[in-house]
Coordinates of C-alpha atoms and ligand atoms in Angstrom, one line a residue:
Chain A
M1 CA 5.7 -38.9 -6.6
Q2 CA 6.0 -39.3 -10.5
L3 CA 6.2 -36.4 -12.8
T4 CA 6.0 -37.1 -16.5
I5 CA 6.2 -34.7 -19.4
D6 CA 4.8 -36.4 -22.4
N7 CA 5.4 -35.1 -26.0
L8 CA 5.0 -31.6 -25.0
T9 CA 5.1 -28.7 -27.6
K10 CA 4.3 -25.0 -27.2
E11 CA 3.8 -22.6 -30.0
F12 CA 3.1 -18.8 -29.6
T13 CA 1.9 -16.3 -32.1
T14 CA 3.4 -13.0 -31.3
D15 CA 1.5 -9.7 -31.6
A16 CA 3.2 -9.1 -34.9
G17 CA 1.7 -12.4 -36.1
E18 CA 4.9 -14.2 -36.0
H19 CA 4.8 -17.9 -35.3
I20 CA 7.2 -19.2 -32.6
V21 CA 7.9 -22.8 -31.7
A22 CA 9.0 -22.3 -28.2
L23 CA 9.1 -26.0 -27.2
S24 CA 9.2 -29.0 -29.4
D25 CA 8.7 -32.7 -28.5
I26 CA 9.7 -32.4 -24.8
N27 CA 9.7 -35.8 -23.1
L28 CA 11.0 -36.1 -19.5
E29 CA 10.5 -38.5 -16.5
I30 CA 11.2 -37.1 -13.2
R31 CA 11.6 -39.4 -10.2
D32 CA 10.7 -38.9 -6.6
S33 CA 13.3 -36.7 -4.7
E34 CA 15.3 -36.0 -7.8
F35 CA 17.0 -32.6 -8.2
I36 CA 16.9 -31.6 -11.8
C37 CA 18.3 -28.6 -13.4
L38 CA 16.9 -27.3 -16.6
L39 CA 19.8 -25.6 -18.2
G40 CA 19.7 -23.6 -21.4
P41 CA 20.5 -20.0 -22.9
S42 CA 17.9 -17.2 -22.5
G43 CA 15.0 -17.5 -24.7
C44 CA 15.2 -21.4 -25.2
G45 CA 11.9 -22.0 -23.5
K46 CA 12.9 -22.8 -19.8
T47 CA 10.3 -20.5 -18.3
T48 CA 7.6 -21.6 -20.8
L49 CA 8.3 -25.2 -19.8
L50 CA 8.3 -24.6 -16.1
R51 CA 5.1 -22.5 -16.2
I52 CA 3.4 -25.4 -18.3
I53 CA 4.5 -28.0 -15.7
G54 CA 3.1 -25.7 -12.9
G55 CA -0.2 -25.4 -14.6
L56 CA 0.1 -21.7 -15.2
D57 CA 0.1 -22.1 -19.1
Q58 CA -1.3 -24.7 -21.3
P59 CA 0.7 -26.8 -23.8
S60 CA -0.1 -26.7 -27.5
S61 CA 0.1 -30.4 -27.5
G62 CA 1.3 -33.1 -25.3
Q63 CA 0.6 -33.2 -21.5
V64 CA 2.2 -33.2 -18.0
I65 CA 1.2 -35.7 -15.7
L66 CA 1.7 -35.8 -11.9
D67 CA 0.8 -39.2 -10.4
N68 CA -1.8 -40.2 -13.1
Q69 CA -3.3 -36.7 -13.0
V70 CA -3.1 -34.5 -16.0
I71 CA -2.0 -30.9 -15.1
T72 CA -4.2 -28.2 -16.5
R73 CA -4.1 -25.8 -13.8
P74 CA -1.9 -25.1 -10.7
N75 CA -1.8 -28.0 -8.3
P76 CA -1.2 -27.7 -4.6
R77 CA 1.3 -30.4 -4.8
M78 CA 3.6 -28.1 -6.8
A79 CA 5.0 -24.9 -5.7
M80 CA 6.7 -22.2 -7.8
I81 CA 9.4 -19.9 -6.8
F82 CA 9.8 -16.9 -9.2
Q83 CA 12.9 -14.8 -9.7
E84 CA 11.4 -11.5 -9.0
Y85 CA 8.3 -10.1 -7.1
S86 CA 8.3 -13.4 -5.2
L87 CA 7.0 -11.9 -2.0
Y88 CA 4.0 -9.6 -1.2
P89 CA 5.4 -6.2 -0.3
W90 CA 2.5 -5.4 2.0
R91 CA 2.9 -8.6 4.2
N92 CA 5.6 -9.1 6.7
V93 CA 7.9 -12.1 6.5
L94 CA 5.8 -14.2 8.8
D95 CA 2.5 -13.4 6.9
N96 CA 4.3 -14.0 3.5
T97 CA 5.6 -17.4 4.9
A98 CA 2.1 -18.3 6.2
F99 CA 0.5 -17.2 2.9
G100 CA -0.2 -20.6 1.4
L101 CA -1.5 -22.0 4.8
E102 CA -3.9 -19.0 5.1
L103 CA -5.3 -19.8 1.7
N104 CA -5.9 -23.3 2.9
G105 CA -7.9 -22.0 5.8
M106 CA -5.5 -22.8 8.6
S107 CA -6.1 -20.8 11.7
R108 CA -3.7 -17.8 12.5
E109 CA -2.2 -19.5 15.5
E110 CA -1.5 -22.8 13.7
R111 CA -0.1 -21.3 10.6
Y112 CA 2.2 -18.9 12.4
A113 CA 3.5 -21.8 14.3
V114 CA 4.4 -23.7 11.2
A115 CA 5.8 -20.5 9.5
K116 CA 7.9 -19.8 12.4
R117 CA 9.2 -23.4 12.4
Y118 CA 10.3 -23.0 8.6
L119 CA 11.8 -19.5 9.3
D120 CA 13.9 -21.1 11.8
L121 CA 15.2 -23.6 9.4
V122 CA 16.7 -20.8 7.3
G123 CA 17.7 -18.6 10.2
L124 CA 15.1 -15.8 9.5
T125 CA 13.3 -16.0 12.8
E126 CA 14.4 -12.6 13.8
F127 CA 13.0 -11.0 10.7
S128 CA 9.5 -12.3 10.9
Q129 CA 8.1 -8.9 11.6
S130 CA 10.2 -7.3 8.7
F131 CA 8.8 -6.3 5.4
P132 CA 10.3 -7.5 2.1
Y133 CA 11.7 -4.1 1.2
E134 CA 13.7 -4.2 4.5
L135 CA 15.4 -7.5 3.4
S136 CA 18.3 -8.2 1.0
G137 CA 17.5 -10.1 -2.2
G138 CA 19.0 -13.3 -0.8
M139 CA 16.7 -13.1 2.3
R140 CA 13.7 -12.5 0.2
Q141 CA 14.3 -15.5 -1.9
R142 CA 14.9 -17.6 1.4
V143 CA 11.5 -16.4 2.5
A144 CA 10.0 -17.5 -0.9
V145 CA 11.6 -20.9 -0.5
V146 CA 10.3 -21.5 3.0
R147 CA 6.8 -20.2 2.0
A148 CA 6.7 -23.0 -0.6
L149 CA 8.0 -25.6 1.8
A150 CA 5.3 -24.7 4.4
V151 CA 2.5 -25.9 2.3
E152 CA 4.5 -29.3 2.0
P153 CA 4.4 -29.8 -1.8
A154 CA 5.9 -32.9 -3.4
V155 CA 7.6 -30.7 -6.1
L156 CA 9.4 -27.4 -6.1
L157 CA 9.6 -25.4 -9.3
M158 CA 12.2 -22.8 -9.4
D159 CA 12.6 -20.4 -12.2
E160 CA 16.1 -18.8 -11.9
P161 CA 15.4 -18.1 -8.3
F162 CA 18.9 -16.8 -7.6
G163 CA 19.5 -15.1 -10.9
A164 CA 19.2 -11.7 -9.5
L165 CA 21.6 -12.1 -6.7
D166 CA 25.3 -11.4 -6.4
A167 CA 27.7 -14.3 -6.7
Q168 CA 28.4 -14.7 -3.0
T169 CA 24.8 -14.6 -1.8
R170 CA 24.1 -16.9 -4.8
N171 CA 26.6 -19.6 -3.6
K172 CA 25.2 -19.4 -0.1
L173 CA 21.6 -19.9 -1.3
Q174 CA 22.7 -22.9 -3.4
H175 CA 24.3 -24.5 -0.3
D176 CA 21.1 -23.9 1.8
L177 CA 19.0 -25.2 -1.0
V178 CA 21.0 -28.4 -1.2
D179 CA 20.8 -28.8 2.6
I180 CA 17.0 -28.2 2.5
W181 CA 16.6 -30.7 -0.2
E182 CA 18.7 -33.3 1.7
K183 CA 16.6 -32.8 4.7
T184 CA 13.2 -32.7 3.1
K185 CA 13.7 -34.8 -0.1
K186 CA 11.5 -32.8 -2.2
T187 CA 11.6 -33.2 -5.9
I188 CA 13.2 -30.0 -7.3
L189 CA 12.9 -28.7 -10.8
F190 CA 15.4 -25.8 -11.1
V191 CA 15.7 -23.6 -14.1
T192 CA 19.1 -21.9 -14.6
H193 CA 21.3 -20.7 -17.6
S194 CA 24.5 -21.1 -15.4
V195 CA 26.4 -24.3 -16.0
D196 CA 28.2 -23.8 -12.7
E197 CA 24.9 -23.6 -10.7
A198 CA 23.6 -26.6 -12.5
V199 CA 26.7 -28.8 -11.9
F200 CA 26.7 -27.7 -8.2
L201 CA 23.0 -28.5 -7.6
A202 CA 21.7 -31.2 -9.9
D203 CA 21.4 -34.9 -9.8
R204 CA 20.7 -34.5 -13.4
I205 CA 21.1 -31.8 -15.8
V206 CA 18.5 -31.5 -18.7
V207 CA 19.9 -29.3 -21.4
L208 CA 17.5 -27.4 -23.6
S209 CA 18.5 -26.2 -27.1
P210 CA 17.3 -22.8 -28.3
R211 CA 14.5 -22.4 -31.0
P212 CA 12.8 -24.6 -31.0
G213 CA 13.4 -25.7 -27.3
R214 CA 14.3 -29.4 -27.3
I215 CA 16.0 -31.6 -24.8
C216 CA 19.3 -32.1 -26.3
E217 CA 21.2 -33.6 -23.3
N218 CA 20.4 -35.6 -20.2
I219 CA 23.5 -35.5 -18.0
P220 CA 23.6 -37.4 -14.8
I221 CA 25.8 -35.7 -12.2
E222 CA 27.1 -38.3 -10.0
Q223 CA 29.6 -36.2 -7.9
P224 CA 29.0 -36.9 -4.1
R225 CA 27.8 -33.9 -2.0
P226 CA 28.7 -31.6 -0.6
R227 CA 30.4 -30.5 -3.9
D228 CA 33.4 -28.3 -3.8
R229 CA 33.4 -25.7 -6.6
T230 CA 37.1 -25.4 -6.3
S231 CA 37.9 -29.0 -6.5
V232 CA 39.5 -30.7 -9.6
E233 CA 36.5 -33.1 -9.9
F234 CA 34.1 -30.3 -10.0
A235 CA 36.0 -28.6 -12.7
Q236 CA 36.1 -31.8 -14.7
V237 CA 32.3 -32.4 -14.5
R238 CA 31.8 -28.7 -15.6
R239 CA 34.2 -29.1 -18.4
H240 CA 32.4 -32.2 -19.5
V241 CA 28.9 -30.4 -19.5
L242 CA 30.5 -27.5 -21.3
D243 CA 31.7 -29.8 -23.9
L244 CA 28.5 -31.5 -24.4
I245 CA 26.6 -28.2 -24.7
S246 CA 29.1 -26.6 -27.1
L247 CA 28.9 -29.4 -29.6
K248 CA 25.3 -28.5 -30.2
Chain B
M1 CA 11.9 22.4 1.8
R2 CA 13.1 24.5 4.9
W3 CA 10.3 25.9 7.0
Y4 CA 11.3 29.4 6.9
L5 CA 11.2 29.5 3.1
K6 CA 7.7 28.1 3.3
I7 CA 6.5 30.9 5.4
I8 CA 7.8 33.7 3.1
S9 CA 4.9 33.5 0.6
P10 CA 2.1 33.5 3.1
V11 CA 3.6 36.4 5.1
L12 CA 4.1 38.3 1.8
L13 CA 0.5 37.7 0.9
L14 CA -0.7 39.0 4.2
V15 CA 1.4 42.1 3.9
A16 CA 0.3 42.8 0.4
W17 CA -3.3 42.3 1.5
E18 CA -2.8 44.7 4.3
I19 CA -1.4 47.3 2.2
A20 CA -4.0 46.9 -0.4
A21 CA -6.7 47.1 2.2
I22 CA -5.4 50.4 3.6
A23 CA -5.1 51.8 0.0
V24 CA -8.6 50.7 -0.9
N25 CA -9.9 51.9 2.3
N26 CA -13.3 50.2 1.9
E27 CA -14.3 47.3 4.0
F28 CA -17.0 46.3 1.7
I29 CA -14.4 45.7 -1.0
L30 CA -11.4 44.6 1.0
P31 CA -11.4 44.5 4.8
R32 CA -8.2 44.8 6.8
V33 CA -6.3 41.6 7.8
G34 CA -7.2 42.1 11.5
S35 CA -11.0 42.3 11.0
V36 CA -10.9 38.9 9.3
F37 CA -8.8 37.4 12.1
V38 CA -11.4 38.7 14.5
V39 CA -14.0 36.5 12.8
L40 CA -11.6 33.5 12.6
L41 CA -10.6 33.8 16.3
Q42 CA -14.3 33.5 17.4
P43 CA -15.2 30.2 15.5
T44 CA -18.3 29.5 17.7
K45 CA -19.8 32.8 17.7
D46 CA -23.1 33.2 15.7
I47 CA -22.8 35.0 12.5
L48 CA -25.9 37.1 11.5
G49 CA -28.1 34.3 12.9
S50 CA -26.9 31.7 10.3
G51 CA -24.8 29.8 12.9
S52 CA -21.2 30.0 13.7
L53 CA -18.1 29.2 11.5
L54 CA -17.7 26.0 13.4
D55 CA -21.2 24.8 13.1
N56 CA -21.3 25.4 9.3
A57 CA -17.9 23.8 8.9
I58 CA -19.3 20.6 10.7
I59 CA -22.3 20.7 8.5
S60 CA -20.2 20.9 5.4
L61 CA -17.8 18.1 6.5
T62 CA -20.6 15.9 7.4
R63 CA -22.2 16.4 4.0
V64 CA -18.9 15.9 2.1
V65 CA -18.0 12.8 4.2
S66 CA -21.5 11.2 3.6
G67 CA -21.5 11.9 -0.2
F68 CA -18.0 10.9 -0.6
L69 CA -18.4 7.6 1.3
L70 CA -21.3 7.0 -1.1
G71 CA -19.0 7.7 -4.1
I72 CA -16.3 5.3 -2.8
V73 CA -18.7 2.5 -2.1
V74 CA -20.0 2.7 -5.6
A75 CA -16.8 3.4 -7.4
I76 CA -14.4 0.8 -5.9
P77 CA -16.5 -2.2 -6.7
I78 CA -17.3 -1.0 -10.3
G79 CA -13.5 -0.1 -10.6
I80 CA -12.5 -3.7 -9.5
G81 CA -15.0 -5.3 -11.9
M82 CA -13.8 -3.1 -14.8
G83 CA -10.1 -3.6 -13.9
R84 CA -10.4 -7.3 -13.6
V85 CA -12.9 -8.4 -16.2
R86 CA -12.5 -7.4 -19.8
W87 CA -16.2 -7.5 -20.8
I88 CA -17.4 -5.4 -17.9
N89 CA -14.8 -2.8 -18.9
D90 CA -15.8 -2.9 -22.5
M91 CA -19.6 -2.6 -21.7
V92 CA -19.2 0.1 -19.0
D93 CA -16.4 2.3 -20.3
P94 CA -18.2 4.1 -23.1
V95 CA -20.6 5.5 -20.7
I96 CA -18.0 6.5 -18.2
E97 CA -15.9 8.2 -20.8
L98 CA -19.0 10.1 -21.9
I99 CA -20.1 11.3 -18.5
R100 CA -16.7 11.9 -17.0
P101 CA -15.8 15.2 -18.7
I102 CA -19.0 16.9 -17.3
P103 CA -18.0 19.0 -14.3
P104 CA -19.8 18.3 -11.0
I105 CA -21.3 21.8 -11.0
A106 CA -23.0 21.2 -14.3
W107 CA -25.0 18.5 -12.7
I108 CA -26.5 21.0 -10.3
P109 CA -29.6 21.9 -12.3
L110 CA -30.5 18.3 -13.0
A111 CA -29.8 17.4 -9.3
L112 CA -32.3 20.1 -8.4
A113 CA -34.9 18.7 -10.9
W114 CA -34.5 15.2 -9.6
F115 CA -34.0 15.7 -5.9
K116 CA -35.3 19.4 -5.2
I117 CA -33.4 21.8 -3.1
G118 CA -31.9 20.0 0.0
L119 CA -29.5 17.4 1.3
A120 CA -30.2 14.9 -1.5
S121 CA -29.1 17.3 -4.3
I122 CA -25.9 18.3 -2.4
L123 CA -25.0 14.7 -1.7
F124 CA -25.6 13.9 -5.5
I125 CA -23.2 16.6 -6.5
I126 CA -20.5 15.4 -4.0
F127 CA -21.1 11.8 -5.3
I128 CA -20.5 12.9 -8.9
G129 CA -17.4 14.8 -8.0
S130 CA -15.8 12.0 -6.0
F131 CA -16.9 9.1 -8.2
F132 CA -14.7 9.4 -11.2
P133 CA -11.3 10.0 -9.7
V134 CA -11.8 6.9 -7.3
L135 CA -13.3 4.8 -10.2
L136 CA -10.4 5.6 -12.7
N137 CA -7.6 5.1 -10.1
T138 CA -9.3 1.8 -9.0
I139 CA -9.3 0.5 -12.5
D140 CA -5.7 1.6 -13.1
G141 CA -4.6 0.1 -9.8
V142 CA -6.3 -3.3 -10.4
R143 CA -5.0 -3.5 -14.0
R144 CA -1.4 -2.9 -12.9
V145 CA -1.2 -5.5 -10.2
N146 CA 2.0 -7.5 -10.8
R147 CA 1.3 -10.6 -12.7
T148 CA 3.7 -12.7 -10.5
W149 CA 1.7 -11.8 -7.4
I150 CA -1.4 -13.0 -9.0
E151 CA 0.2 -16.3 -10.2
T152 CA 1.9 -16.9 -6.9
A153 CA -1.7 -16.9 -5.4
Y154 CA -3.0 -19.2 -8.0
M155 CA -0.1 -21.6 -7.3
Y156 CA -1.1 -21.7 -3.7
G157 CA -4.6 -22.5 -4.7
A158 CA -6.3 -19.2 -4.4
K159 CA -9.9 -19.1 -5.2
E160 CA -11.1 -15.9 -7.1
L161 CA -12.5 -14.3 -3.9
Q162 CA -9.3 -14.9 -2.0
L163 CA -7.2 -13.5 -4.8
L164 CA -9.3 -10.4 -4.7
V165 CA -9.2 -9.9 -1.0
K166 CA -5.6 -11.1 -0.3
V167 CA -3.8 -9.8 -3.4
I168 CA -5.7 -7.6 -5.8
I169 CA -7.1 -5.2 -3.2
P170 CA -3.9 -4.7 -1.2
A171 CA -1.8 -4.5 -4.3
A172 CA -4.1 -1.9 -5.7
A173 CA -4.6 0.0 -2.5
P174 CA -2.0 2.6 -2.9
T175 CA -3.4 3.6 -6.3
I176 CA -6.9 3.5 -5.1
W177 CA -5.9 5.7 -2.1
T178 CA -4.5 8.3 -4.6
G179 CA -8.0 8.3 -6.2
I180 CA -9.5 8.8 -2.8
R181 CA -7.3 11.9 -2.2
V182 CA -8.0 13.4 -5.5
G183 CA -11.7 12.5 -5.1
F184 CA -11.9 14.1 -1.8
G185 CA -10.4 17.2 -3.0
I186 CA -13.1 17.5 -5.8
A187 CA -15.8 16.5 -3.3
W188 CA -14.9 19.4 -1.1
M189 CA -15.0 21.9 -3.9
S190 CA -18.3 20.4 -4.9
V191 CA -19.9 20.8 -1.5
V192 CA -18.9 24.4 -1.2
A193 CA -20.4 25.1 -4.7
A194 CA -23.5 23.1 -4.1
E195 CA -24.1 25.0 -0.7
M196 CA -24.1 28.3 -2.6
L197 CA -27.3 27.3 -4.3
P198 CA -30.5 29.3 -3.5
G199 CA -32.5 27.6 -1.1
T200 CA -29.7 26.1 1.1
T201 CA -29.6 27.2 4.6
S202 CA -26.5 25.9 6.1
G203 CA -22.8 25.0 5.4
L204 CA -19.7 27.1 4.5
G205 CA -20.7 27.7 1.0
Y206 CA -24.0 29.1 2.3
L207 CA -22.4 31.2 5.0
I208 CA -20.1 33.1 2.6
M209 CA -22.9 33.6 0.1
Y210 CA -25.2 34.8 2.9
S211 CA -22.6 37.1 4.1
Y212 CA -22.2 38.7 0.7
N213 CA -25.8 39.6 0.8
F214 CA -25.0 41.6 4.1
G215 CA -21.8 43.1 2.7
Q216 CA -19.9 41.2 5.3
V217 CA -16.7 40.8 3.3
Q218 CA -14.5 39.9 6.3
V219 CA -16.8 36.9 6.9
I220 CA -16.6 35.9 3.3
I221 CA -12.8 35.9 3.4
A222 CA -12.7 34.2 6.9
G223 CA -15.1 31.5 5.4
M224 CA -12.8 31.0 2.4
I225 CA -9.8 30.6 4.7
V226 CA -11.6 28.0 6.7
I227 CA -12.6 26.1 3.5
G228 CA -8.9 26.2 2.4
I229 CA -7.6 25.1 5.8
I230 CA -10.0 22.3 6.1
G231 CA -9.3 21.1 2.5
L232 CA -5.6 21.3 3.1
G233 CA -5.9 19.5 6.5
I234 CA -7.7 16.5 5.2
D235 CA -5.1 16.2 2.3
I236 CA -2.4 16.2 4.8
F237 CA -4.2 13.6 6.8
L238 CA -4.8 11.4 3.8
K239 CA -1.1 11.7 2.7
E240 CA 0.0 10.7 6.1
V241 CA -2.1 7.6 6.1
E242 CA -0.7 6.9 2.8
R243 CA 2.9 7.2 3.9
R244 CA 2.3 5.0 6.9
K245 CA 0.2 2.3 5.3
F246 CA 1.8 2.0 1.9
R247 CA 5.4 2.3 2.8
W248 CA 6.2 -0.4 0.4
Q249 CA 5.3 1.7 -2.6
G250 CA 8.0 2.0 -5.0
L251 CA 10.0 -0.5 -3.1
E252 CA 8.5 -3.7 -4.5
R253 CA 10.8 -6.2 -6.0
Ligands
ADP301 N1 3.3 -15.2 -24.1 C1 4.2 -15.2 -25.0 N2 3.9 -14.8 -26.3 C2 4.8 -15.0 -27.3 N3 6.1 -15.5 -27.2 C3 6.5 -15.9 -26.0 C4 5.5 -15.8 -24.9 N4 6.3 -16.3 -23.8 C5 7.5 -16.8 -24.3 N5 7.7 -16.5 -25.6 C6 8.7 -16.8 -26.4 O1 9.2 -18.1 -26.2 C7 10.5 -18.2 -26.2 C8 10.9 -18.9 -24.9 O2 10.8 -17.9 -23.7 P1 11.1 -18.3 -22.3 O3 10.4 -19.5 -21.9 O4 10.8 -17.1 -21.5 O5 12.7 -18.6 -22.3 P2 13.7 -18.6 -21.2 O6 12.9 -18.7 -19.8 O7 14.4 -19.9 -21.4 O8 14.7 -17.4 -21.4 C9 11.1 -16.8 -26.3 O9 11.5 -16.7 -27.6 C10 9.9 -15.8 -26.1 O10 10.1 -14.8 -26.7
MG302 MG1 13.2 -17.6 -18.2

């Protein structure tokens, strides 16, 4: 897998007629199995970039290339996990998890078997008949993650998926995500505005500056995993990232 | 609300009615409560050779269900088209807006001119009555489907038809159901009105009109009570279905 973002810009014209340059001159090479965090303050264009990579929006210029293929629409090799409304409220957990497989035309038996295996992976087997409104926010996001994994994409695109969760649940899901990543070796592009989250998760932090959104830093995080948030090393890395950001 | 509070007003109504009936002392204007209940308690007894309460209720119900299903079958696809596709909406909306304010009953003369007296006219009136609430709610429900739900489906490779069947329709279903409830209420009113037309020979609307000609006010009131109870019963049923099927409503996150 090779994902390349090539000279990408995105401009919007608001309803008021105002011209906004949301992203400017974005170049990024993402390697196979890399865990990248896109870090930046709100409004700097993280969601816009992720949506363009996912093929949900078109760039104003430049392109996104996945293994020699220019992305112009959603591609089955990339799955997106949203922050909110990530599950279908009228489907139970099992049917939510099997959703992608169902669209691919897999038989009921087969897709349930696959979905159950993935629910097992995140310890949600006993909730397979529950509906999303019966689950906590953390559980819902877990289901959203395994629904994505079930279709075996090469790339996971995650837009502040844990942003609406409390700190404790959030830490737990970050741990789980690292576990999953280590097991499956997916390429992950994870959007966040939290330095702490980025330092905990990423192989590499790509920092976006606000208005127009540009890549202003590319920070490799070489700290071995599992990372310990309370350790001195972790604090040093976080300090380093914060220094780099605040210089901007 | 507590049940004993709920029964206060119906009991008061009955008492007031009985007092008024005694005061009026004329069964051709206001019969006693008891004489109406005599009619209600014999629902299978033939009334003046025009069939029993039950027979006529079944006839009215069959008509309303037929005309109503017709309304739904036409309104929902048009509503989905208008809710999903901008140009369909822009093209169809002006006509809808123009026709919508015309009450179903105002269509009766035209229905008679087109379909003559009989079943077709009645079905047409019911159709008109139920069509608009179902249509407008379908449009609204389809338009308000959460964008993330649609994009999630696209990310998983949904084709347009899959999107429609697996996301748009289930997501809009609660709103469409509200339209169905409102539409059924109007359809029920329309059928009774249509059955009161000259030339009709059956149905609850016919029965009460016919009873008027014979001065049978207790049958008129009994018929009205049956009309009310059936309308209420169906609404309770539709609400119950809504409560069970769309439990997620308002809890989506
Ligand atoms: N559809 C749109 N139309 C106009 N402006 C938009 C649109 N989408 C995003 N923007 C603008 O682009 C900028 C980046 O937005 P976004 O990508 O959502 O930022 P982030 O996810 O980093 O918070 C913001 O200023 C936002 O107002
Ligand atoms: Mg965002």
